[in-house]
Short mmCIF file of C-alpha atoms in Angstrom, two decimals:
data_model
loop_
_atom_site.label_atom_id
_atom_site.label_comp_id
_atom_site.label_asym_id
_atom_site.label_seq_id
_atom_site.Cartn_x
_atom_site.Cartn_y
_atom_site.Cartn_z
CA ASN A 190 67.56 121.07 57.32
CA SER A 191 68.15 123.39 54.35
CA SER A 192 64.56 124.66 54.54
CA ASN A 193 65.54 126.52 57.72
CA TYR A 194 67.94 128.74 55.79
CA ALA A 195 67.10 131.62 53.47
CA ASN A 196 70.66 132.19 52.28
CA VAL A 197 74.13 130.62 52.37
CA SER A 198 77.04 132.83 51.36
CA GLY A 199 80.82 132.91 51.36
CA LYS A 200 83.59 135.04 49.90
CA TYR A 201 86.71 133.28 48.63
CA LEU A 202 90.04 134.31 47.13
CA PHE A 203 91.80 132.29 44.41
CA SER A 204 95.45 133.03 43.73
CA GLY A 205 97.54 133.04 40.61
CA THR A 206 100.43 130.59 40.51
CA ILE A 207 102.67 130.74 43.59
CA VAL A 208 106.42 130.05 43.32
CA LEU A 209 108.20 130.65 46.63
CA ALA A 210 111.62 130.25 45.01
CA ARG A 211 113.96 132.18 42.69
CA ALA A 212 113.80 135.94 43.30
CA VAL A 213 110.88 135.58 45.74
CA ASP A 214 113.03 133.50 48.06
CA THR A 215 116.09 135.71 47.52
CA TYR A 216 114.36 139.00 48.34
CA ALA A 217 112.48 137.50 51.30
CA ASN A 218 115.89 136.74 52.84
CA GLY A 219 114.43 134.54 55.57
CA ASN A 220 111.35 136.70 56.21
CA TYR A 221 108.73 134.20 55.08
CA ASN A 222 105.87 136.67 55.56
CA GLN A 223 107.45 139.22 53.20
CA PRO A 224 105.86 138.04 49.91
CA PHE A 225 102.44 138.18 51.55
CA SER A 226 102.84 141.68 53.00
CA GLY A 227 100.26 143.17 50.62
CA MET A 228 97.54 140.60 51.21
CA SER A 229 95.53 142.88 53.49
CA THR A 230 95.01 145.29 50.58
CA LEU A 231 92.98 142.63 48.76
CA GLY A 232 90.15 142.69 51.29
CA THR A 233 88.74 140.13 53.69
CA TYR A 234 87.77 136.59 52.66
CA ASP A 235 86.26 133.58 54.40
CA ALA A 236 88.87 131.27 52.84
CA SER A 237 91.61 131.33 50.22
CA VAL A 238 92.82 128.78 47.68
CA GLY A 239 96.46 128.98 46.58
CA ASP A 240 97.74 127.61 43.27
CA LEU A 241 101.15 126.15 44.13
CA GLU A 242 103.67 125.85 41.31
CA CYS A 243 106.73 124.47 43.06
CA PRO A 244 107.37 121.27 45.00
CA ILE A 245 107.98 121.61 48.73
CA THR A 246 110.99 119.41 49.56
CA ASN A 247 114.28 119.40 51.46
CA ASN A 248 116.23 119.30 48.20
CA THR A 249 118.61 122.10 47.25
CA VAL A 250 118.32 123.73 43.82
CA SER A 251 120.51 126.68 42.90
CA TYR A 252 119.07 130.04 41.95
CA GLN A 253 120.65 129.78 38.50
CA THR A 254 119.12 126.35 37.89
CA GLU A 255 115.70 127.68 38.82
CA VAL A 256 116.11 130.69 36.54
CA ASN A 257 117.87 129.10 33.57
CA ASP A 258 116.35 125.61 33.57
CA LEU A 259 112.97 126.43 35.20
CA ILE A 260 113.42 123.62 37.71
CA PHE A 261 111.79 124.80 40.93
CA ASN A 262 111.99 123.77 44.56
CA CYS A 263 110.52 125.51 47.59
CA GLN A 264 111.64 124.94 51.16
CA SER A 265 109.33 123.70 53.91
CA GLN A 266 110.14 126.82 55.97
CA TRP A 267 107.56 128.61 53.82
CA LEU A 268 104.67 126.45 55.01
CA PRO A 269 103.57 128.36 58.17
CA SER A 270 103.28 131.65 56.25
CA LEU A 271 101.67 130.00 53.23
CA LYS A 272 99.07 128.29 55.43
CA LYS A 273 98.21 131.57 57.14
CA TYR A 274 97.06 133.00 53.79
CA PHE A 275 96.22 129.92 51.67
CA PRO A 276 95.13 126.96 53.84
CA ILE A 277 93.74 125.21 50.74
CA VAL A 278 96.35 124.42 48.08
CA ASN A 279 95.87 123.30 44.49
CA LEU A 280 98.54 120.89 43.19
CA SER A 281 97.47 120.70 39.53
CA SER A 282 100.61 122.32 38.17
CA ASN A 283 103.17 121.23 35.61
CA HIS A 284 106.05 122.34 37.89
CA LEU A 285 104.91 120.14 40.79
CA TYR A 286 106.95 117.33 39.18
CA ASP A 287 110.19 119.32 38.94
CA GLN A 288 111.65 117.11 41.70
CA GLY A 289 110.16 113.93 40.27
CA GLU A 290 107.65 111.54 41.78
CA ASP A 291 109.45 111.50 45.12
CA GLY A 292 109.41 115.30 45.21
CA PHE A 293 105.68 115.38 44.50
CA ASN A 294 105.00 112.83 47.24
CA GLN A 295 107.15 114.84 49.67
CA THR A 296 105.11 117.91 48.79
CA VAL A 297 101.81 116.20 49.57
CA THR A 298 103.21 114.80 52.83
CA ASN A 299 104.65 118.14 53.95
CA LEU A 300 101.43 120.00 53.19
CA THR A 301 99.25 117.38 54.89
CA HIS A 302 101.39 117.34 58.04
CA ALA A 303 101.24 121.14 58.13
CA GLY A 304 97.42 121.03 58.14
CA PHE A 305 96.63 122.12 54.58
CA GLN A 306 93.68 120.89 52.58
CA THR A 307 95.06 119.84 49.18
CA VAL A 308 93.35 119.25 45.85
CA GLY A 309 94.54 118.22 42.41
CA ASN A 310 97.51 116.30 41.06
CA TYR A 311 100.33 116.95 38.62
CA ASN A 312 99.03 114.00 36.57
CA PRO A 313 95.26 114.22 35.96
CA HIS A 314 95.19 110.60 34.74
CA ILE A 315 96.72 108.98 37.81
CA GLU A 316 93.41 108.67 39.66
CA SER A 317 89.97 107.80 38.38
CA ASP A 318 88.46 110.92 39.96
CA ASP A 319 90.12 114.35 40.02
CA CYS A 320 87.55 115.80 42.42
CA LYS A 321 87.95 116.10 46.18
CA SER A 322 85.69 117.40 48.91
CA VAL A 323 86.95 120.31 51.00
CA THR A 324 85.24 122.29 53.74
CA LEU A 325 84.66 126.01 53.36
CA PRO A 326 83.39 128.44 56.01
CA VAL A 327 80.03 130.00 55.13
CA HIS A 328 77.58 132.52 56.54
CA LEU A 329 74.05 131.22 57.12
CA GLN A 330 70.95 133.39 57.16
CA LYS A 331 68.10 131.48 58.77
CA SER A 332 64.52 131.91 57.66
CA SER A 333 63.84 133.44 61.06
CA GLY A 334 66.37 136.17 60.29
CA ARG A 335 69.04 134.86 62.63
CA ALA A 336 72.60 134.75 61.27
CA GLU A 337 75.01 131.88 61.91
CA ASN A 338 78.41 130.73 60.75
CA GLY A 339 78.86 127.24 59.39
CA ILE A 340 80.94 124.87 57.30
CA LEU A 341 79.94 123.74 53.82
CA PRO A 342 81.41 120.72 51.98
CA VAL A 343 82.31 121.68 48.41
CA ALA A 344 83.89 119.57 45.68
CA VAL A 345 86.99 120.95 43.99
CA CYS A 346 87.65 119.32 40.61
CA SER A 347 91.16 120.25 39.50
CA TYR A 348 92.96 119.36 36.26
CA ASN A 349 96.46 119.98 34.89
CA TYR A 350 96.11 119.87 31.10
CA LYS A 351 99.17 122.00 30.35
CA ILE A 352 102.01 120.78 28.09
CA LEU A 353 101.92 117.00 28.67
CA PHE A 354 98.28 116.22 29.33
CA SER A 355 94.87 116.58 27.70
CA PRO A 356 91.47 115.30 28.84
CA ASN A 357 90.98 111.55 28.67
CA PRO A 358 87.56 110.35 27.47
CA GLY A 359 85.19 110.40 30.43
CA GLU A 360 87.60 112.25 32.73
CA LEU A 361 85.72 115.53 33.10
CA GLU A 362 82.51 113.59 33.73
CA SER A 363 83.57 113.21 37.37
CA ILE A 364 82.30 116.76 37.81
CA GLN A 365 78.79 115.59 36.96
CA LYS A 366 78.79 112.97 39.71
CA TRP A 367 79.84 115.46 42.38
CA SER A 368 77.58 118.26 41.18
CA LYS A 369 74.53 116.13 42.01
CA ILE A 370 75.33 116.24 45.72
CA MET A 371 77.28 119.48 46.37
CA PRO A 372 78.58 122.66 44.68
CA VAL A 373 81.60 122.12 42.42
CA ILE A 374 84.54 124.50 41.95
CA ALA A 375 86.50 123.63 38.80
CA LEU A 376 90.20 124.56 38.53
CA LEU A 377 92.06 124.35 35.20
CA ASN A 378 95.80 124.64 34.52
CA HIS A 379 96.02 125.08 30.75
CA GLY A 380 96.92 127.29 27.84
CA PRO A 381 99.85 129.14 26.21
CA GLU A 382 101.53 131.71 28.42
CA TYR A 383 101.42 135.52 28.21
CA GLN A 384 98.34 135.68 25.97
CA GLN A 385 95.60 138.20 26.73
CA VAL A 386 92.76 135.91 25.66
CA ALA A 387 92.29 132.21 26.37
CA ASP A 388 92.77 129.99 23.33
CA THR A 389 90.00 127.89 21.79
CA GLN A 390 91.09 124.63 23.42
CA THR A 391 91.13 126.17 26.90
CA THR A 392 87.72 127.72 26.30
CA ASN A 393 86.28 124.40 25.13
CA ILE A 394 87.53 122.57 28.23
CA ALA A 395 86.14 125.26 30.54
CA HIS A 396 82.78 125.06 28.78
CA GLU A 397 82.75 121.29 29.25
CA MET A 398 83.34 121.78 32.96
CA ILE A 399 80.29 124.00 33.15
CA ASN A 400 78.28 121.57 31.02
CA PHE A 401 79.03 118.83 33.55
CA GLY A 402 77.82 120.95 36.45
CA ALA A 403 80.65 123.13 37.76
CA SER A 404 79.40 126.22 39.59
CA PHE A 405 82.28 128.25 38.13
CA VAL A 406 85.76 127.74 36.63
CA ILE A 407 89.06 129.35 37.65
CA GLY A 408 91.90 129.10 35.12
CA ASN A 409 95.62 129.31 35.81
CA GLY A 410 99.00 128.58 34.29
CA THR A 411 99.07 131.28 31.61
CA HIS A 412 100.77 133.83 33.92
CA TRP A 413 98.53 136.56 32.56
CA VAL A 414 95.26 138.19 33.51
CA GLN A 415 93.10 136.92 30.68
CA ASN A 416 89.47 137.38 29.74
CA THR A 417 86.47 136.28 31.76
CA GLU A 418 83.09 135.21 30.47
CA VAL A 419 79.68 134.10 31.64
CA TYR A 420 78.75 130.80 30.03
CA LYS A 421 75.29 129.35 30.68
CA GLY A 422 75.00 131.80 33.58
CA LYS A 423 78.25 130.59 35.19
CA LEU A 424 81.50 132.54 35.63
CA ILE A 425 84.72 131.44 33.92
CA ALA A 426 87.88 133.38 34.84
CA TYR A 427 90.67 132.32 32.50
#
């Protein structure tokens, strides 16, 4: 009964794009915790969401192919360390199809078997609804003053609109359906890279997400710390 609670709170970390290949894999040299060695300096969070930008398969791709052709592949040996820091993984990335449809399906299977919660898809048009419910740990403050820990279902609506894709008519409206029953986190992979400010198209899509009921929007895919704004009282981090 929600009337028994005065406050529900949680603190969550959202990553930039994660590629556990190329130089990251080379310098780790088999120490799969090495790239995460600075995580403790970022503070303490109730849960973390990682933005994965490489398929997880048993395929072999050379370092030079990954660097020169930007065709990525990450090995499944990374999964225990990745799960320790990012148990929820977003798959709305253009590079998630670098190993084709089979590679994408392998990625989903490998992550699921390893116990991850996954959201999003390389192709935002492949399903009629790009939202998925996940569970997040929360802190509950009861009206009586007693504190408890709990689990809150939250919808994550995640879209890859970078390079090949743009919103189909009615696609973003899925957010509205979910926002009527639970909080919605909107994730957006979009925009030209290495720009300090989000472009007009990215901004318009993020605004639409808020208009349809998202609690906030986290952008990715530009490989740059861009601007943030408050739109209709809701945070957008591009």
